């Protein structure tokens, strides 16, 4: 029995489009599938079946759309290869142009506007706010990775050549700006003078932005094969060795950036090393809490891999620096790193045990 007015042409086109939209059919394949559906539906219509009922049976006999997609993918390998090339070009353009436009934007705002037309104190505050806002923007984009990937995939499946061509447009715009606006003056284009503004907060927030972008890129790479929402759990639960090493590098740079906080301006200089070391260790403490929280049974091994490079750098570079100065800072920072990791381990275990059952 027909459910309303049935449109055979629309039903056939919609079903074939479902398969074609997944990027496995050529134009001739789509026409061939339509022909099979029309012929099978026509043959079944005379057997006391309505046109809608005949179409449903013909569609089932033709095969499930997932099965058809797999079969045509095996035949039309060129389509799959073209998609791979499209993703490679798009990824390359994004990786090249996003940092370039970011540097251009920050350079113009900081160097040509805030730093020149506003007092240092106000300029420093505005630049700090700008950096932190961009950090939040990067985090938001990372959290939307599934939606962005689905959008790009849909565009590539529909028309890969056009999509790749559009991805080159920002590159072209950047090149035109570089040539005609900045006259190929690369130094002016990429010039940052944050240190000349005299704001420790602005300088610290700038490096925070860089670290956010770097860790965001790492997170995207290590979550590329996962379809679930990007969360700390999806990243840090049973992490790979490479991910722990890269996280350790980012953490070490973040901890090192805390040294830009001038405690000597707030305290007696000879005592400023203590809050500086505590701040340094706090960064490792936070990272250790996260790792231990999501890996209560294997966290010792993970924490050793995570902290090993930072411990080596702080010890070797620190001792080398201590040999050229009177003050000996290395014991403070190395101790802060170790204490931060151990304290984070116990807090992460304790909190994780109280809020959720173990499942490792």
Coordinates of C-alpha atoms in Angstrom, one line a residue:
X1 CA 0.0 0.0 0.0
X2 CA 1.4 3.3 -1.0
X3 CA 2.2 5.8 1.8
X4 CA 1.2 9.1 0.2
X5 CA 2.4 10.1 -3.3
X6 CA 5.4 8.1 -4.2
X7 CA 8.0 9.6 -6.6
X8 CA 10.1 6.9 -8.2
X9 CA 12.5 9.2 -9.9
X10 CA 13.3 11.0 -6.6
X11 CA 13.6 7.8 -4.6
X12 CA 16.0 6.3 -7.2
X13 CA 18.1 9.5 -7.3
X14 CA 18.2 9.8 -3.5
X15 CA 19.4 6.2 -3.0
X16 CA 22.1 6.4 -5.6
X17 CA 23.2 9.8 -4.1
X18 CA 23.6 8.1 -0.7
X19 CA 26.2 5.8 -2.3
X20 CA 27.7 8.4 -4.6
X21 CA 28.2 10.8 -1.7
X22 CA 30.6 8.4 -0.1
X23 CA 33.0 8.9 -3.0
X24 CA 33.0 5.4 -4.6
X25 CA 30.9 5.9 -7.7
X26 CA 31.8 7.4 -11.1
X27 CA 29.1 9.1 -13.2
X28 CA 28.7 6.0 -15.3
X29 CA 28.4 3.8 -12.2
X30 CA 25.6 6.0 -10.9
X31 CA 23.7 5.8 -14.2
X32 CA 24.1 2.0 -14.2
X33 CA 22.7 1.7 -10.7
X34 CA 19.8 3.9 -11.6
X35 CA 19.1 1.7 -14.6
X36 CA 19.1 -1.5 -12.5
X37 CA 16.7 0.1 -10.0
X38 CA 14.3 1.2 -12.7
X39 CA 14.4 -2.2 -14.5
X40 CA 13.9 -4.2 -11.2
X41 CA 11.1 -1.9 -10.0
X42 CA 9.3 -2.2 -13.4
X43 CA 9.6 -6.0 -13.4
X44 CA 8.2 -6.2 -9.9
X45 CA 5.3 -3.7 -10.3
X46 CA 3.3 -6.2 -12.3
X47 CA 3.2 -8.7 -9.5
X48 CA 0.3 -7.1 -7.6
X49 CA 2.8 -4.7 -6.0
X50 CA 2.6 -0.9 -5.8
X51 CA 5.4 1.1 -7.3
X52 CA 6.7 2.0 -3.9
X53 CA 6.7 -1.6 -2.7
X54 CA 8.4 -2.8 -5.8
X55 CA 11.1 -0.1 -5.4
X56 CA 11.8 -1.2 -1.8
X57 CA 12.2 -4.8 -2.8
X58 CA 14.4 -3.9 -5.8
X59 CA 16.6 -1.8 -3.6
X60 CA 17.0 -4.6 -1.1
X61 CA 17.9 -7.1 -3.9
X62 CA 20.4 -4.7 -5.3
X63 CA 22.3 -4.7 -2.1
X64 CA 23.0 -2.7 1.1
X65 CA 24.5 0.7 0.5
X66 CA 27.5 -0.1 2.6
X67 CA 28.2 -3.3 0.7
X68 CA 27.8 -1.5 -2.6
X69 CA 30.2 1.3 -1.4
X70 CA 32.8 -1.3 -0.5
X71 CA 32.5 -3.1 -3.8
X72 CA 32.7 0.0 -6.0
X73 CA 35.6 1.2 -3.9
X74 CA 37.6 -1.9 -4.8
X75 CA 36.8 -1.3 -8.5
X76 CA 37.3 2.5 -8.6
X77 CA 40.6 2.8 -6.7
X78 CA 41.4 6.0 -8.6
X79 CA 38.6 7.8 -6.7
X80 CA 40.1 6.7 -3.4
X81 CA 43.6 7.8 -4.5
X82 CA 42.3 11.2 -5.6
X83 CA 40.7 11.7 -2.2
X84 CA 44.0 11.0 -0.5
X85 CA 45.7 13.6 -2.7
X86 CA 43.0 16.1 -2.0
X87 CA 43.3 15.6 1.8
X88 CA 47.1 16.0 1.5
X89 CA 46.9 19.3 -0.4
X90 CA 44.3 20.6 1.9
X91 CA 46.2 19.6 5.0
X92 CA 49.4 21.1 3.6
X93 CA 47.7 24.4 2.8
X94 CA 46.1 24.6 6.2
X95 CA 49.4 23.8 8.1
X96 CA 51.2 26.5 6.0
X97 CA 48.7 29.2 5.9
X98 CA 47.1 29.2 9.4
X99 CA 50.4 30.0 11.2
X100 CA 51.3 32.5 8.6
X101 CA 48.1 34.4 8.9
X102 CA 48.3 34.2 12.6
X103 CA 51.8 35.8 12.6
X104 CA 50.6 38.4 10.2
X105 CA 47.6 39.3 12.3
X106 CA 49.5 39.4 15.5
X107 CA 52.3 41.4 13.9
X108 CA 50.0 44.0 12.5
X109 CA 47.9 44.3 15.7
X110 CA 50.9 44.3 18.2
X111 CA 53.6 46.1 16.2
X112 CA 51.6 48.6 14.2
X113 CA 48.7 49.4 16.4
X114 CA 48.9 48.6 20.1
X115 CA 52.6 49.1 20.5
X116 CA 52.7 52.4 18.7
X117 CA 49.5 54.2 19.6
X118 CA 48.9 53.1 23.2
X119 CA 50.8 53.4 26.5
X120 CA 52.9 50.4 27.4
X121 CA 50.7 49.4 30.4
X122 CA 47.4 49.5 28.4
X123 CA 49.1 47.9 25.4
X124 CA 50.4 45.1 27.5
X125 CA 47.0 44.4 29.0
X126 CA 45.3 44.4 25.5
X127 CA 47.9 42.1 24.0
X128 CA 47.6 39.7 26.9
X129 CA 43.8 39.6 26.4
X130 CA 44.3 39.1 22.7
X131 CA 46.7 36.2 23.2
X132 CA 44.4 34.5 25.8
X133 CA 41.4 35.0 23.5
X134 CA 43.2 33.3 20.6
X135 CA 44.1 30.5 23.0
X136 CA 40.5 29.9 23.7
X137 CA 39.7 30.1 19.9
X138 CA 42.3 27.4 19.2
X139 CA 40.9 25.2 21.9
X140 CA 37.4 25.7 20.5
X141 CA 38.5 24.7 17.0
X142 CA 40.2 21.6 18.3
X143 CA 37.1 20.5 20.1
X144 CA 35.2 20.9 16.9
X145 CA 37.5 18.7 15.0
X146 CA 34.9 16.1 14.1
X147 CA 32.5 18.7 12.6
X148 CA 35.4 20.3 10.7
X149 CA 36.6 17.0 9.4
X150 CA 33.0 16.0 8.3
X151 CA 32.6 19.3 6.5
X152 CA 35.9 18.9 4.6
X153 CA 35.1 15.2 3.8
X154 CA 31.7 16.2 2.4
X155 CA 33.2 18.9 0.2
X156 CA 36.0 16.5 -1.0
X157 CA 33.5 13.8 -1.8
X158 CA 31.3 16.2 -3.7
X159 CA 34.0 17.9 -5.7
X160 CA 37.7 17.3 -4.7
X161 CA 39.2 19.5 -7.4
X162 CA 37.1 22.5 -6.5
X163 CA 37.8 22.0 -2.8
X164 CA 41.5 21.8 -3.3
X165 CA 41.4 24.9 -5.5
X166 CA 39.6 26.8 -2.7
X167 CA 42.2 25.7 -0.2
X168 CA 44.9 27.4 -2.2
X169 CA 43.0 30.8 -2.1
X170 CA 44.3 31.8 1.4
X171 CA 47.8 31.0 0.2
X172 CA 47.4 33.2 -2.8
X173 CA 46.0 36.1 -0.6
X174 CA 48.9 35.8 1.8
X175 CA 51.4 35.9 -1.1
X176 CA 49.7 39.0 -2.5
X177 CA 49.8 40.7 0.8
X178 CA 53.4 39.8 1.3
X179 CA 54.4 41.1 -2.1
X180 CA 52.2 44.2 -2.6
X181 CA 51.6 45.4 1.0
X182 CA 54.8 44.5 2.8
X183 CA 57.0 44.6 -0.4
X184 CA 58.5 41.3 0.5
X185 CA 59.9 42.8 3.7
X186 CA 59.9 39.5 5.6
X187 CA 61.4 41.1 8.7
X188 CA 58.6 43.6 9.0
X189 CA 56.0 40.9 8.2
X190 CA 57.1 38.5 10.9
X191 CA 58.4 41.0 13.4
X192 CA 57.4 40.7 17.0
X193 CA 58.5 43.2 19.6
X194 CA 56.5 41.9 22.6
X195 CA 59.6 42.2 24.8
X196 CA 59.9 45.9 24.0
X197 CA 56.4 46.5 25.3
X198 CA 57.7 45.7 28.8
X199 CA 54.9 43.5 29.9
X200 CA 55.8 40.1 31.4
X201 CA 52.1 39.1 31.2
X202 CA 52.0 39.8 27.4
X203 CA 55.2 37.9 26.8
X204 CA 54.1 34.9 28.9
X205 CA 50.7 34.8 27.2
X206 CA 52.4 34.9 23.8
X207 CA 54.3 31.7 24.6
X208 CA 51.2 30.2 26.1
X209 CA 49.5 30.8 22.7
X210 CA 52.4 29.1 20.9
X211 CA 52.2 26.1 23.3
X212 CA 48.4 25.9 22.9
X213 CA 48.8 25.7 19.1
X214 CA 51.6 23.1 19.3
X215 CA 49.7 20.9 21.8
X216 CA 46.6 21.3 19.8
X217 CA 48.4 20.0 16.7
X218 CA 49.7 17.1 18.7
X219 CA 46.2 16.3 20.0
X220 CA 44.7 16.4 16.5
X221 CA 47.3 14.1 15.2
X222 CA 46.9 11.5 17.9
X223 CA 43.1 11.7 17.8
X224 CA 42.9 11.4 13.9
X225 CA 41.7 7.9 14.0
X226 CA 39.1 8.4 16.7
X227 CA 35.6 9.5 16.0
X228 CA 34.6 10.3 19.6
X229 CA 34.6 13.9 20.9
X230 CA 38.1 15.1 21.7
X231 CA 38.5 15.2 25.5
X232 CA 41.4 14.8 28.0
X233 CA 40.2 11.3 28.5
X234 CA 40.4 10.4 24.8
X235 CA 44.0 11.8 24.7
X236 CA 45.5 10.7 28.0
X237 CA 43.8 7.3 28.7
X238 CA 46.4 4.7 27.8
X239 CA 48.6 7.2 25.8
X240 CA 51.3 6.0 23.4
X241 CA 55.0 6.5 24.2
X242 CA 55.4 9.1 21.4
X243 CA 52.4 11.1 22.7
X244 CA 53.9 11.1 26.3
X245 CA 57.3 12.3 25.0
X246 CA 55.7 15.1 23.0
X247 CA 53.5 16.1 25.9
X248 CA 56.7 16.1 28.1
X249 CA 58.4 18.5 25.6
X250 CA 55.4 20.8 25.6
X251 CA 55.2 20.7 29.4
X252 CA 58.9 21.5 29.8
X253 CA 58.6 24.5 27.5
X254 CA 55.5 25.7 29.4
X255 CA 57.3 25.2 32.7
X256 CA 60.4 27.1 31.4
X257 CA 58.1 30.0 30.3
X258 CA 57.1 30.5 33.9
X259 CA 60.6 31.9 34.5
X260 CA 59.6 35.0 32.8
X261 CA 57.5 35.9 35.9
X262 CA 59.8 38.3 37.7
X263 CA 59.5 37.3 41.3
X264 CA 62.7 39.3 42.1
X265 CA 60.7 42.5 41.4
X266 CA 58.2 41.4 44.1
X267 CA 60.4 39.7 46.7
X268 CA 63.9 40.0 48.1
X269 CA 66.0 38.8 45.1
X270 CA 67.8 36.0 47.0
X271 CA 64.5 34.5 48.0
X272 CA 62.8 34.8 44.6
X273 CA 64.1 31.4 43.5
X274 CA 61.7 29.6 45.8
X275 CA 58.4 30.9 44.3
X276 CA 59.9 30.6 40.8
X277 CA 60.7 26.9 41.5
X278 CA 57.2 26.3 42.9
X279 CA 55.6 27.8 39.8
X280 CA 57.8 25.7 37.6
X281 CA 56.9 22.5 39.5
X282 CA 53.2 23.4 39.4
X283 CA 53.2 23.0 35.6
X284 CA 54.5 19.4 36.0
X285 CA 52.1 18.8 38.9
X286 CA 49.1 19.6 36.7
X287 CA 50.2 17.4 33.9
X288 CA 51.0 14.6 36.3
X289 CA 47.5 14.8 37.8
X290 CA 45.9 14.5 34.4
X291 CA 48.0 11.4 33.4
X292 CA 47.5 9.7 36.8
X293 CA 43.8 10.4 36.9
X294 CA 43.1 8.6 33.6
X295 CA 45.7 5.9 34.2
X296 CA 45.7 4.8 37.8
X297 CA 47.2 1.4 37.3
X298 CA 50.0 2.2 34.8
X299 CA 50.8 5.8 35.7
X300 CA 54.3 5.2 37.1
X301 CA 55.5 4.0 33.7
X302 CA 53.7 6.8 31.9
X303 CA 55.0 9.4 34.3
X304 CA 58.6 8.2 33.8
X305 CA 58.3 8.5 30.1
X306 CA 56.6 11.8 30.3
X307 CA 59.1 13.5 32.7
X308 CA 62.3 11.9 31.6
X309 CA 63.3 14.5 28.9
X310 CA 62.4 17.4 31.1
X311 CA 64.5 16.0 34.0
X312 CA 67.5 15.4 31.6
X313 CA 67.3 18.9 30.2
X314 CA 66.9 20.6 33.6
X315 CA 69.8 18.7 35.0
X316 CA 72.2 19.0 32.1
X317 CA 71.4 22.5 30.9
X318 CA 71.0 23.7 34.5
X319 CA 74.3 22.5 35.7
X320 CA 76.0 24.0 32.7
X321 CA 74.3 27.4 33.5
X322 CA 75.2 27.1 37.2
X323 CA 78.9 26.8 36.3
X324 CA 78.8 30.4 34.9
X325 CA 77.0 32.1 37.8
X326 CA 77.3 32.4 41.5
X327 CA 73.8 31.2 42.3
X328 CA 73.0 27.5 42.0
X329 CA 69.4 27.2 40.7
X330 CA 69.4 23.7 39.3
X331 CA 68.7 21.9 42.6
X332 CA 65.6 24.0 43.1
X333 CA 64.1 23.4 39.6
X334 CA 65.0 19.7 39.5
X335 CA 63.5 19.2 42.9
X336 CA 60.4 21.1 42.0
X337 CA 60.0 18.9 38.9
X338 CA 60.3 15.6 40.8
X339 CA 58.1 16.8 43.7
X340 CA 55.5 18.1 41.2
X341 CA 55.3 14.8 39.3
X342 CA 55.1 12.7 42.5
X343 CA 52.5 14.9 44.2
X344 CA 50.5 14.9 40.9
X345 CA 50.7 11.1 40.8
X346 CA 49.2 10.7 44.3
X347 CA 46.5 13.4 43.8
X348 CA 45.5 12.0 40.4
X349 CA 45.3 8.5 41.9
X350 CA 43.3 9.7 44.9
X351 CA 40.8 11.8 42.9
X352 CA 40.4 9.1 40.2
X353 CA 39.8 6.4 42.8
X354 CA 37.0 8.4 44.5
X355 CA 35.1 9.5 41.4
X356 CA 35.2 6.5 39.1
X357 CA 36.0 2.8 39.2
X358 CA 39.2 1.5 37.8
X359 CA 39.0 0.1 34.3
X360 CA 42.6 -0.1 33.0

